[in-house]
Coordinates of C-alpha atoms and ligand atoms in Angstrom, one line a residue:
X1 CA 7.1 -15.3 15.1
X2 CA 9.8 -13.5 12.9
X3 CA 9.5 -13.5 9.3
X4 CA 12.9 -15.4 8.7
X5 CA 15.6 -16.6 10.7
X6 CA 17.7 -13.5 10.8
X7 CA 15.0 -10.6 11.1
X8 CA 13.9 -9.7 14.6
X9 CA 10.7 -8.3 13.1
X10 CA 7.2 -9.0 14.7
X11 CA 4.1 -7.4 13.9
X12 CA 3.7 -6.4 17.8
X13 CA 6.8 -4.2 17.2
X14 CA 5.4 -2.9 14.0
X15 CA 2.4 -1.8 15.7
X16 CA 4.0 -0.8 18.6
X17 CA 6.5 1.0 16.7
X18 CA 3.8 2.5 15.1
X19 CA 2.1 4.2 18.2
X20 CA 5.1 4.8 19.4
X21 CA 5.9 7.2 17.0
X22 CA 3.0 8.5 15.5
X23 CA 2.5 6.5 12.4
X24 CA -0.8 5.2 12.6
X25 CA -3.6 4.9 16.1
X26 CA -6.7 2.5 16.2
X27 CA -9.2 5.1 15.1
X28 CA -11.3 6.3 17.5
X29 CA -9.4 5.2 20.1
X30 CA -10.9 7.4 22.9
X31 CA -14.4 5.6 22.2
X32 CA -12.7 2.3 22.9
X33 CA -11.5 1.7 18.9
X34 CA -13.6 0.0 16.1
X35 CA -12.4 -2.9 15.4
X36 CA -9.6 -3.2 12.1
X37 CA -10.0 0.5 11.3
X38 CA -7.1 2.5 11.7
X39 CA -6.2 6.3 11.6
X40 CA -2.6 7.2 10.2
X41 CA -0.9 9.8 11.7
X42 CA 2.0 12.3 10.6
X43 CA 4.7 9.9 9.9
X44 CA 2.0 7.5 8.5
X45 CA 0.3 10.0 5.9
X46 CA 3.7 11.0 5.0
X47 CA 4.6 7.3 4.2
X48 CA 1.4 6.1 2.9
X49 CA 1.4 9.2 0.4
X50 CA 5.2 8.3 -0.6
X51 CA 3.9 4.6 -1.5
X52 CA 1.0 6.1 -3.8
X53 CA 3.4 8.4 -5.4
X54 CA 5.5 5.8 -5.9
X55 CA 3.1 3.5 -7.9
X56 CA 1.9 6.8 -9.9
X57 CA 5.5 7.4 -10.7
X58 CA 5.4 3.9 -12.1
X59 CA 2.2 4.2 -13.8
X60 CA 1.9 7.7 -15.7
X61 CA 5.4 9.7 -14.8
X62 CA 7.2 6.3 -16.4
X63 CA 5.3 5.5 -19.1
X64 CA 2.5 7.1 -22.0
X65 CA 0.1 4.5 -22.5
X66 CA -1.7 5.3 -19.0
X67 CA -4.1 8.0 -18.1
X68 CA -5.4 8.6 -14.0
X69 CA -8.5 8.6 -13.5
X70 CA -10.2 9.5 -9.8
X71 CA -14.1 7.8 -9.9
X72 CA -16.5 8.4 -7.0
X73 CA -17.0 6.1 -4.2
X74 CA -21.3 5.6 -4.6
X75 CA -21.8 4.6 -8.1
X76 CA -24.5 3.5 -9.5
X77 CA -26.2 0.5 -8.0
X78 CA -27.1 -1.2 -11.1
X79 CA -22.7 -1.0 -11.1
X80 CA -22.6 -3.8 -8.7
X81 CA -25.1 -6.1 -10.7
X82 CA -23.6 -5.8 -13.3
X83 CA -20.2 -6.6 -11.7
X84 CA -21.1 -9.2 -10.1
X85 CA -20.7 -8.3 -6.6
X86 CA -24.4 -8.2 -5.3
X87 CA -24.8 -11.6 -6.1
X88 CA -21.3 -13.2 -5.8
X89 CA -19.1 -10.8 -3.5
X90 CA -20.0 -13.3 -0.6
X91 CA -17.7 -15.1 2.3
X92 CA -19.4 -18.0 3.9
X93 CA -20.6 -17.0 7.7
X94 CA -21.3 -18.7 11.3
X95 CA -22.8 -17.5 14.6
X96 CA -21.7 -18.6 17.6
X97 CA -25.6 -18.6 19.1
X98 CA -23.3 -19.3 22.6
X99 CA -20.6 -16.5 22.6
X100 CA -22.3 -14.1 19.9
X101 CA -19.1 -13.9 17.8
X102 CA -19.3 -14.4 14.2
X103 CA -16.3 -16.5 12.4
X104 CA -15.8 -17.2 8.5
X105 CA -17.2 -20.9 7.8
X106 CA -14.2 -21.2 5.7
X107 CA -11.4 -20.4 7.9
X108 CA -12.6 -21.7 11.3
X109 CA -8.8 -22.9 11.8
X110 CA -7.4 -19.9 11.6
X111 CA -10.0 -18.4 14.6
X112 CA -10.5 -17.9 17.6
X113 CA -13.2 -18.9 19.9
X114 CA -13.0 -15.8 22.5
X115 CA -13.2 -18.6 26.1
X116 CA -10.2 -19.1 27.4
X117 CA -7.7 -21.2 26.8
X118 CA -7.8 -20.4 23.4
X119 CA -9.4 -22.8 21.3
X120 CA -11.0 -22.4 17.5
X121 CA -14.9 -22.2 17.2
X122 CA -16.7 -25.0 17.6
X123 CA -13.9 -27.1 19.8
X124 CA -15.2 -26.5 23.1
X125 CA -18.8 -28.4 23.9
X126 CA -20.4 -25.1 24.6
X127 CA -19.8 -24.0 20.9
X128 CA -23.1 -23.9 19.5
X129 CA -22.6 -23.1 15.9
X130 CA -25.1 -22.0 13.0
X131 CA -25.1 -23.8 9.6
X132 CA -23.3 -21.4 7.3
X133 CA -24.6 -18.7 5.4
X134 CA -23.2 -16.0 2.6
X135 CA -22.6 -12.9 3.7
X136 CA -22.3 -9.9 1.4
X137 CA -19.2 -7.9 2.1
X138 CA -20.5 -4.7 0.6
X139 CA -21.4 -1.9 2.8
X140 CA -24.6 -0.6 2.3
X141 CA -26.4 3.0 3.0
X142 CA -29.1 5.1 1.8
X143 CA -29.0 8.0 -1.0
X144 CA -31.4 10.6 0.0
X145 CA -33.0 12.6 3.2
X146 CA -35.9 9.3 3.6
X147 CA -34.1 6.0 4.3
X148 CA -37.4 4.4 3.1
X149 CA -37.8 6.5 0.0
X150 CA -34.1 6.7 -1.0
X151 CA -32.1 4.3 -3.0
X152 CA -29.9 2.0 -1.5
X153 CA -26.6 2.1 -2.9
X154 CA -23.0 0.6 -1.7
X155 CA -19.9 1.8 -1.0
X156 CA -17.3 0.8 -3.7
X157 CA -15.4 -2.9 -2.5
X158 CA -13.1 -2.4 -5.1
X159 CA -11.5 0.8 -7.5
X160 CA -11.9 -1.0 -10.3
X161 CA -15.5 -0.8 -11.7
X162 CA -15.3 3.0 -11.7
X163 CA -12.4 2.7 -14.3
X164 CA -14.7 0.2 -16.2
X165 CA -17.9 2.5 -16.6
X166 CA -15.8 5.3 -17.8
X167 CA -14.2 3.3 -20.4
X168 CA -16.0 5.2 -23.1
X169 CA -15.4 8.4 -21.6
X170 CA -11.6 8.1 -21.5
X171 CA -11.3 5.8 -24.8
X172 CA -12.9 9.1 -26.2
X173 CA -11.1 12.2 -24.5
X174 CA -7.9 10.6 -23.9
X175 CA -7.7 9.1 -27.7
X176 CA -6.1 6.5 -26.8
X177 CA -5.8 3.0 -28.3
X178 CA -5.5 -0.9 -27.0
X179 CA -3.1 -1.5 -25.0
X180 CA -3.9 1.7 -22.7
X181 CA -4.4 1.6 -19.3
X182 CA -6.9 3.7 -16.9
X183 CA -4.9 4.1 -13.7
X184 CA -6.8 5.4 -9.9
X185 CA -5.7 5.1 -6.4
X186 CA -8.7 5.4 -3.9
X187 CA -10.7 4.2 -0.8
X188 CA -12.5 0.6 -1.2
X189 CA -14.8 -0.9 1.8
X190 CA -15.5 -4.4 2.8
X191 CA -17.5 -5.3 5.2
X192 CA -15.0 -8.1 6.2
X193 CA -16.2 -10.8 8.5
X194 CA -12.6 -11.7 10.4
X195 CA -10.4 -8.4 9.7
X196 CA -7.1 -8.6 11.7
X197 CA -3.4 -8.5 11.8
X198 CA -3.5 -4.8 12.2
X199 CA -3.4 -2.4 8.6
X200 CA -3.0 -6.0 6.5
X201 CA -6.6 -6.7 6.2
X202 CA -9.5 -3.5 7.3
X203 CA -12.9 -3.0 6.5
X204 CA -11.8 0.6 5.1
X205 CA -8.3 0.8 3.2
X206 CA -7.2 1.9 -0.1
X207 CA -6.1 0.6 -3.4
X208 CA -3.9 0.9 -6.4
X209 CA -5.5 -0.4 -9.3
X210 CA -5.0 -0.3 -12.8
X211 CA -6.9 -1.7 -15.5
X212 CA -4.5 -1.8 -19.2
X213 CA -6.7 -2.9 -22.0
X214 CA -5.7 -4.8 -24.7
X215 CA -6.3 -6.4 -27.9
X216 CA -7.9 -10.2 -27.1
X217 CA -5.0 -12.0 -29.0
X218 CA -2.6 -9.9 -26.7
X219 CA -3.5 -10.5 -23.4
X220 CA -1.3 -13.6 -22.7
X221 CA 1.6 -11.5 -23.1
X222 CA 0.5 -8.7 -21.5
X223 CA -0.3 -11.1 -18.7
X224 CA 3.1 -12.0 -18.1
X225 CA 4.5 -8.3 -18.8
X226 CA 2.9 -7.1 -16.1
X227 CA 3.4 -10.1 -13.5
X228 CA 7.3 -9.0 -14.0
X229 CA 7.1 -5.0 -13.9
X230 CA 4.8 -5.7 -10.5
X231 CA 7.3 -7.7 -8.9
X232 CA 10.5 -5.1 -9.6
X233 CA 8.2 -2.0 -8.3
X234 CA 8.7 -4.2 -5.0
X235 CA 12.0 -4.9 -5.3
X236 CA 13.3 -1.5 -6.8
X237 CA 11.7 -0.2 -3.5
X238 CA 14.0 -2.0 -1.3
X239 CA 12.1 -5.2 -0.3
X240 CA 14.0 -8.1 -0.3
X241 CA 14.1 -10.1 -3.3
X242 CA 13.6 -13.4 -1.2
X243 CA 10.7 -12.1 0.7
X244 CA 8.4 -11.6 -2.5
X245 CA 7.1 -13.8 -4.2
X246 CA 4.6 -14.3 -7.4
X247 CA 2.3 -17.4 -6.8
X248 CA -0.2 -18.7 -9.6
X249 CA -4.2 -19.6 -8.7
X250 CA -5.0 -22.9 -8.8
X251 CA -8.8 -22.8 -11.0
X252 CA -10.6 -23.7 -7.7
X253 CA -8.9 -19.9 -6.7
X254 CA -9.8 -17.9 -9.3
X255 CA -12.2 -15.0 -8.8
X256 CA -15.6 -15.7 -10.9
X257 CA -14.2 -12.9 -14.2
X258 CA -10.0 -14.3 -13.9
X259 CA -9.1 -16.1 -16.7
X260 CA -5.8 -16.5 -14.7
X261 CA -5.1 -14.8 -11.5
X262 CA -0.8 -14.8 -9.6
X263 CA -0.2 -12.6 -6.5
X264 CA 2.5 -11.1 -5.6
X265 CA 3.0 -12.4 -1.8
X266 CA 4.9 -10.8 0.9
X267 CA 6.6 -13.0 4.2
X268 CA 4.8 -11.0 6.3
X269 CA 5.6 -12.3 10.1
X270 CA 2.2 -14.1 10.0
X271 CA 3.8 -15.8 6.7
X272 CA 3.6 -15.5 2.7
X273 CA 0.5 -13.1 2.2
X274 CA -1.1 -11.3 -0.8
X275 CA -0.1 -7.9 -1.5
X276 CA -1.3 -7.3 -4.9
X277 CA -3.5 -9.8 -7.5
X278 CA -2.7 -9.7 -10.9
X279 CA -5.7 -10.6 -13.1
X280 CA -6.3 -11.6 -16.7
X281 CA -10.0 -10.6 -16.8
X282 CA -10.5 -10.9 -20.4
X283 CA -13.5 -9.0 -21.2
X284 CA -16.1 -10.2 -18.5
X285 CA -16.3 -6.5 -17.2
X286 CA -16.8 -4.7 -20.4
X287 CA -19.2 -7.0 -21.7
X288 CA -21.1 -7.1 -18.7
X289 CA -21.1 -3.4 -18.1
X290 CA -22.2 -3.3 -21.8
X291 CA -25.0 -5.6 -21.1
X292 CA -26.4 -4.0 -18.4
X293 CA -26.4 0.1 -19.3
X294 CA -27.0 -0.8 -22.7
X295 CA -23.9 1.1 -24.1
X296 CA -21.9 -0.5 -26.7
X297 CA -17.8 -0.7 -24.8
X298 CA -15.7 -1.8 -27.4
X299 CA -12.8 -0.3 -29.3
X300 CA -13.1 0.9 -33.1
X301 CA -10.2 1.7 -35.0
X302 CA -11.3 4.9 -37.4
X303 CA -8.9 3.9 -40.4
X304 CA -9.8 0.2 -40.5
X305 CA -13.1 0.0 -39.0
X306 CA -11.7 -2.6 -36.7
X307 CA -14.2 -3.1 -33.8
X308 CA -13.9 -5.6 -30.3
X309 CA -14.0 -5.2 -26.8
X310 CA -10.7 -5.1 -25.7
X311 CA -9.5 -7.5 -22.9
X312 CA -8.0 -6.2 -18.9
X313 CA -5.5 -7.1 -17.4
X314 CA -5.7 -5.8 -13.9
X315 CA -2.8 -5.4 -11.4
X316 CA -4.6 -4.5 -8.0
X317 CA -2.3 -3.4 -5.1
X318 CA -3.1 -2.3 -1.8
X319 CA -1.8 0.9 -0.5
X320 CA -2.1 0.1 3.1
X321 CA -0.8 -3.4 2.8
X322 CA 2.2 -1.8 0.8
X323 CA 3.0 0.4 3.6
X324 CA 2.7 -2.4 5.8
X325 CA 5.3 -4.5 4.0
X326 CA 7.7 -2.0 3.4
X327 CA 7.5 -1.1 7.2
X328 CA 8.2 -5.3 8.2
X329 CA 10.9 -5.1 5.6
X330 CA 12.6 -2.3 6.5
X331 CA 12.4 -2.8 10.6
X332 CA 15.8 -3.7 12.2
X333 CA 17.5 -3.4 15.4
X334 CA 21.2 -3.8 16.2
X335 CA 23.7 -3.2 18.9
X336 CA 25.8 -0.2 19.1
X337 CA 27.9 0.8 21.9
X338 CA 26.1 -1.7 24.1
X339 CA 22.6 -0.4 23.5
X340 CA 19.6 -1.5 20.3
X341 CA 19.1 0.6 17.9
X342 CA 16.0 0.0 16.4
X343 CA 15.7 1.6 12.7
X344 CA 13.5 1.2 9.9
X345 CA 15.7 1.1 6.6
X346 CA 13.6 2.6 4.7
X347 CA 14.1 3.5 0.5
X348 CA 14.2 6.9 0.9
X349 CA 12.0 7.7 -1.5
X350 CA 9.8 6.0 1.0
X351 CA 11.3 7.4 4.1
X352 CA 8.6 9.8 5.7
X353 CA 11.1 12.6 6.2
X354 CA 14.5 12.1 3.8
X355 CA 16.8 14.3 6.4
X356 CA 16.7 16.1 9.9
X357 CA 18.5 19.3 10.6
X358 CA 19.5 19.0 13.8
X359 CA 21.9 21.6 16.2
X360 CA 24.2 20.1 18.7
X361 CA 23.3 22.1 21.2
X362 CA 20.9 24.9 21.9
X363 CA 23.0 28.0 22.2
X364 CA 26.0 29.9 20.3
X365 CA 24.6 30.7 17.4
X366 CA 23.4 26.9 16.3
X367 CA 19.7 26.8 16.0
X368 CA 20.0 29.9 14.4
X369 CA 22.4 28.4 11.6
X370 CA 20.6 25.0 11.7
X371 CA 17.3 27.2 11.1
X372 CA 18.7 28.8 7.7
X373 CA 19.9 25.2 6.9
X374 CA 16.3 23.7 7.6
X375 CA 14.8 26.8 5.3
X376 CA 17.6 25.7 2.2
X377 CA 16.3 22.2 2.4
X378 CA 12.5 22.8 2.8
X379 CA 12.1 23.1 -1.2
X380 CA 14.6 20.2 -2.3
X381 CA 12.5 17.5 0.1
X382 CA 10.4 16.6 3.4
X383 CA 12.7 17.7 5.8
X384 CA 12.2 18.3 9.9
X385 CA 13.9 20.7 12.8
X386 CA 14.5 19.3 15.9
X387 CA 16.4 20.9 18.5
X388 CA 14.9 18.8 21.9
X389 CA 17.0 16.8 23.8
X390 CA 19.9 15.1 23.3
X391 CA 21.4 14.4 20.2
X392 CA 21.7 11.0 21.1
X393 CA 18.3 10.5 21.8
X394 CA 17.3 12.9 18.3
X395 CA 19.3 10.6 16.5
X396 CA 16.7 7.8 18.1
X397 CA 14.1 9.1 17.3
X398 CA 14.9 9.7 13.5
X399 CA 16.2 6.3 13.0
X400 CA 12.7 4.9 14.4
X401 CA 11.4 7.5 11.5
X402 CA 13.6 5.9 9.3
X403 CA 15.0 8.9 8.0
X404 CA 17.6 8.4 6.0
X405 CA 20.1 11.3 6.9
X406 CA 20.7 14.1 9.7
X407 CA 22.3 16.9 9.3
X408 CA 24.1 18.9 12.6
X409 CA 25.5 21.8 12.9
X410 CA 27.9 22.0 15.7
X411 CA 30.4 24.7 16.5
X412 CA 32.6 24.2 13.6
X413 CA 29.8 24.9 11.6
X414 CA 29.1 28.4 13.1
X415 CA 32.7 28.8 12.1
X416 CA 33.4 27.7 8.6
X417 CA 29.7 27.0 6.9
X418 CA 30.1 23.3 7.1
X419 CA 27.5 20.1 8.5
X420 CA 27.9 16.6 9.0
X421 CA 25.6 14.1 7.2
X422 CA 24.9 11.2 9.5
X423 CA 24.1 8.1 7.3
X424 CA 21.1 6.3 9.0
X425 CA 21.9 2.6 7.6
X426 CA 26.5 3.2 7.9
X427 CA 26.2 6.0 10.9
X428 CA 28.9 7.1 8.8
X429 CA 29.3 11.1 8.9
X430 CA 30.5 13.4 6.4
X431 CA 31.0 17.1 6.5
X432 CA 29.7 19.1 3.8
X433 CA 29.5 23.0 3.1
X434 CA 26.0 24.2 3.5
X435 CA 26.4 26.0 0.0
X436 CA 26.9 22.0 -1.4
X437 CA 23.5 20.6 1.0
X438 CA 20.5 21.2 -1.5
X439 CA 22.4 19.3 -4.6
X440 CA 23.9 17.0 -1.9
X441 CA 20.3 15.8 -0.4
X442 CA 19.1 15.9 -4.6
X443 CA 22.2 13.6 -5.3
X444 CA 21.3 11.2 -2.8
X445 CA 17.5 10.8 -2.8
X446 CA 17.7 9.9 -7.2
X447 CA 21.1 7.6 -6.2
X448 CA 20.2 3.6 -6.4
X449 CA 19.6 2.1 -2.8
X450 CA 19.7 -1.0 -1.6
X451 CA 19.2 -2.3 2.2
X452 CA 21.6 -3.4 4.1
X453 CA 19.6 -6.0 5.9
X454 CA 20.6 -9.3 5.3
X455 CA 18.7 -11.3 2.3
X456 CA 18.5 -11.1 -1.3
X457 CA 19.3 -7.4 -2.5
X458 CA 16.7 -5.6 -4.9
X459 CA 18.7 -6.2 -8.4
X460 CA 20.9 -3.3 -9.4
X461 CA 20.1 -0.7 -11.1
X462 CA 16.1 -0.7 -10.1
X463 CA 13.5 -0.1 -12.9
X464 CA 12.2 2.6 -10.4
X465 CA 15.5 4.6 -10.4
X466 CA 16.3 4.4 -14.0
Ligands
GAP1 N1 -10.2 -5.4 -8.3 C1 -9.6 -6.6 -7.8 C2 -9.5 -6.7 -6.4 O1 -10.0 -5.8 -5.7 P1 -8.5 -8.1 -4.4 O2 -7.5 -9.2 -4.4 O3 -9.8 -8.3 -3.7 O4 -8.7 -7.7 -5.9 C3 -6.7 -6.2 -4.3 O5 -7.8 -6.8 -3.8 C4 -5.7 -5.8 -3.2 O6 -6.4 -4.9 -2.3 C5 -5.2 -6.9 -2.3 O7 -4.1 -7.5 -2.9 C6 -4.8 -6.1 -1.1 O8 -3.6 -5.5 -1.2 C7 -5.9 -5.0 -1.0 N2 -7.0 -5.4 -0.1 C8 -8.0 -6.2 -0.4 N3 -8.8 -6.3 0.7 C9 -8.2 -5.6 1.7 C10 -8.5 -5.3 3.1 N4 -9.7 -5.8 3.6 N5 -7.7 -4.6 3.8 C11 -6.5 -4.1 3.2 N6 -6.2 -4.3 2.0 C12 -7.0 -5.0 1.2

């Protein structure tokens, strides 16, 4: 299944692209995998650390009502009471008592009873199905030498609560004032009952969260502010404007704190997914966290003596799922000269490596020259030396990458200091004095982008690139 009519996208090429290439493996893959965890390789570190840039770009470099904030993993255990989580972070469970598997009560349709042909659980006669139960999808361990004498704590589900119980501390140090926003990026865990469709949902992944408080009478507003400055960090990013969408929970949807919840959804190939939530929260977390550690968490002003607890508004984005949806969006393959080319057009603020330097041939003085070319580059950007094969199949290889230009020195360039630029998405080339390269590569990587894949273009100029 494609994701529209004219992409030839599929998440078996993503993956396979993937491996292919050195993005991301199934982790411990020697040892026969664990199930919907994933390692990320080179080209995938590289791109997953270009997406979190990205959103911190957004969120501090951009504007100067957020601070960062990096909380630990194990909190506190009463954190998760308080939250709401022990008691509530639950998906409904079956067993299979025939076949062993476990399947999510709610969403028997969507899988798969492992006899053959495949049928969903509890459609062949054999099926012998438990009544349902809740499942908690925190993981849980053990702090301290003595399993029995230690306390049990949970690794985090979600970012969030960590910026919540260091409220006061920030409010404090950072003086700050409503509306401010605590911004983290970090590893969450859920012990998730049917993971699947490879990074889009893990039991180990990582999210961008922020949490921008505001005055109560505010938060409508501020609501709607952020459901729009979400959406364009998508679409300044190169995805498709008709392959995003922001879609409002209906109450039966809404998350036991939301006041209102939309997500911004992505046509994935298995359809219109979540990528990010965007939460009105009020202030359920403050005042519960308040309850519970016995701390007052409210804002005062000092010149009025204004006090209240400030509502949230919570845009929560996975980094993982990002990656993933800029990969779909940017896959393409087209015919030249008789043969696919398969590329991902990539923002190249994305792209995992922005430009190769690349010698035509291995001899007369060209890896040499290429060499002092990589060196000139190395500071402006992420840049790579390859001087293996031929440059057809370089060229390949860097457009599976997705980066956005090459750079070869051939003879000419032993002989008058010049390079061609090949454009990954045009395969247009243009020579260029090495002297020129560094402000040339600079010139291009601020420049707007927008893909040339067909579909509703990103509007121009992006708030990113402003
Ligand atoms: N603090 C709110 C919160 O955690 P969520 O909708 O459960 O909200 C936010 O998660 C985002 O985290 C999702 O939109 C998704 O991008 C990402 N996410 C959640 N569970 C995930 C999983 N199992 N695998 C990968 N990403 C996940």
């Amino acid at each position: 299944m494609t994701d529209s009519p004219t992409d030839v996208v599929t998440m078996d090429k993503i993956v396979a692209l993937c491996k292919r290439r050195g993005f991301i493996f199934r982790s411990s893959e020697i040892y026969g995998g664990v199930a919907s965890t994933y390692d990320y390789g080179h080209y995938g570190v590289l791109l997953k650390n270009n997406v979190k840039a990205e959103w911190w770009r957004a969120m501090l470099q951009e504007r100067d009502d957020v601070v960062a904030l990096d909380a630990a993993i194990i909190m506190h255990p009463r954190t998760w009471e308080a939250s709401g989580h022990l008691a509530g972070f639950t998906d409904p469970l079956v067993d299979c008592r025939t076949c062993k598997q476990r399947f999510r009560a709610d969403d028997l349709k969507a899988a798969s009873c492992p006899r053959k042909p495949s049928k969903h659980p509890g459609e062949y006669d054999e099926c012998d199905l438990t009544e349902a139960r809740e499942f908690n999808l925190m993981f849980e361990t053990t702090v301290g030498p003595v399993r029995e004498a230690g306390a049990t704590v949970y690794l985090r589900p979600e970012t969030a609560q960590g910026i919540f119980v260091n409220f006061k501390n920030v409010l404090q140090f950072s003086r700050r004032r409503p509306p401010f926003g605590i911004a983290q990026v970090g590893k969450a865990f859920r012990n998730e009952i049917t993971p699947g469709n490879f990074i889009f949902r893990t039991r180990e992944f990582e999210q961008m969260e922020l949490e921008y408080f505001v005055p109560p009478d505010e938060a409508d507003r501020w609501f709607e502010y952020w459901l729009a400055e979400r959406f364009g960090w998508y679409t300044g990013l190169g995805i498709r404007a008709d392959h995003v969408r922001l879609r409002e929970h209906g109450p039966e949807e809404l998350s036991h704190y939301s006041r209102a919840t939309s997500d911004v959804e992505y046509l994935f190939p298995i359809g219109w997914s979540e990528l990010e939530g965007i939460a009105n929260r009020g202030d359920y977390d403050l005042l519960r966290h308040a309850e519970f550690s016995g701390d007052k968490l409210e804002y005062v002003d000092s010149s009025t003596g204004e006090r209240y607890v400030p509502h949230v508004i919570e845009p929560s984005a996975g980094a993982d799922r990002s990656a993933l949806a800029f990969l779909v969006d940017a896959y393409d393959e087209e015919d030249v000269e008789g043969e696919t080319r398969t590329v991902l057009r990539l923002h190249p603020r994305l792209a995992p490596v922005k430009a190769a330097v690349l010698p035509l041939v291995r001899r007369d003085g060209q890896p040499e020259l290429a060499r002092a070319v990589y060196d000139r580059l190395r500071p402006v950007a992420q840049v790579e030396y390859d001087e293996g094969g031929s440059i057809g199949r370089r060229y390949r290889r860097q457009d599976e990458i997705g980066t956005p230009w090459a750079v070869t020195i051939d003879g000419q360039s032993v002989e008058d200091q010049t390079v061609t630029i090949r454009d990954r998405d045009t395969l247009a080339q243009e020579r260029v004095a090495i002297e020129a390269l560094p402000a040339e590569l600079r010139r291009r990587l601020e420049a707007p982008w927008r893909t040339p894949k067909p579909g509703a273009p990103a509007p121009q100029p992006d708030s990113t690139t402003a």
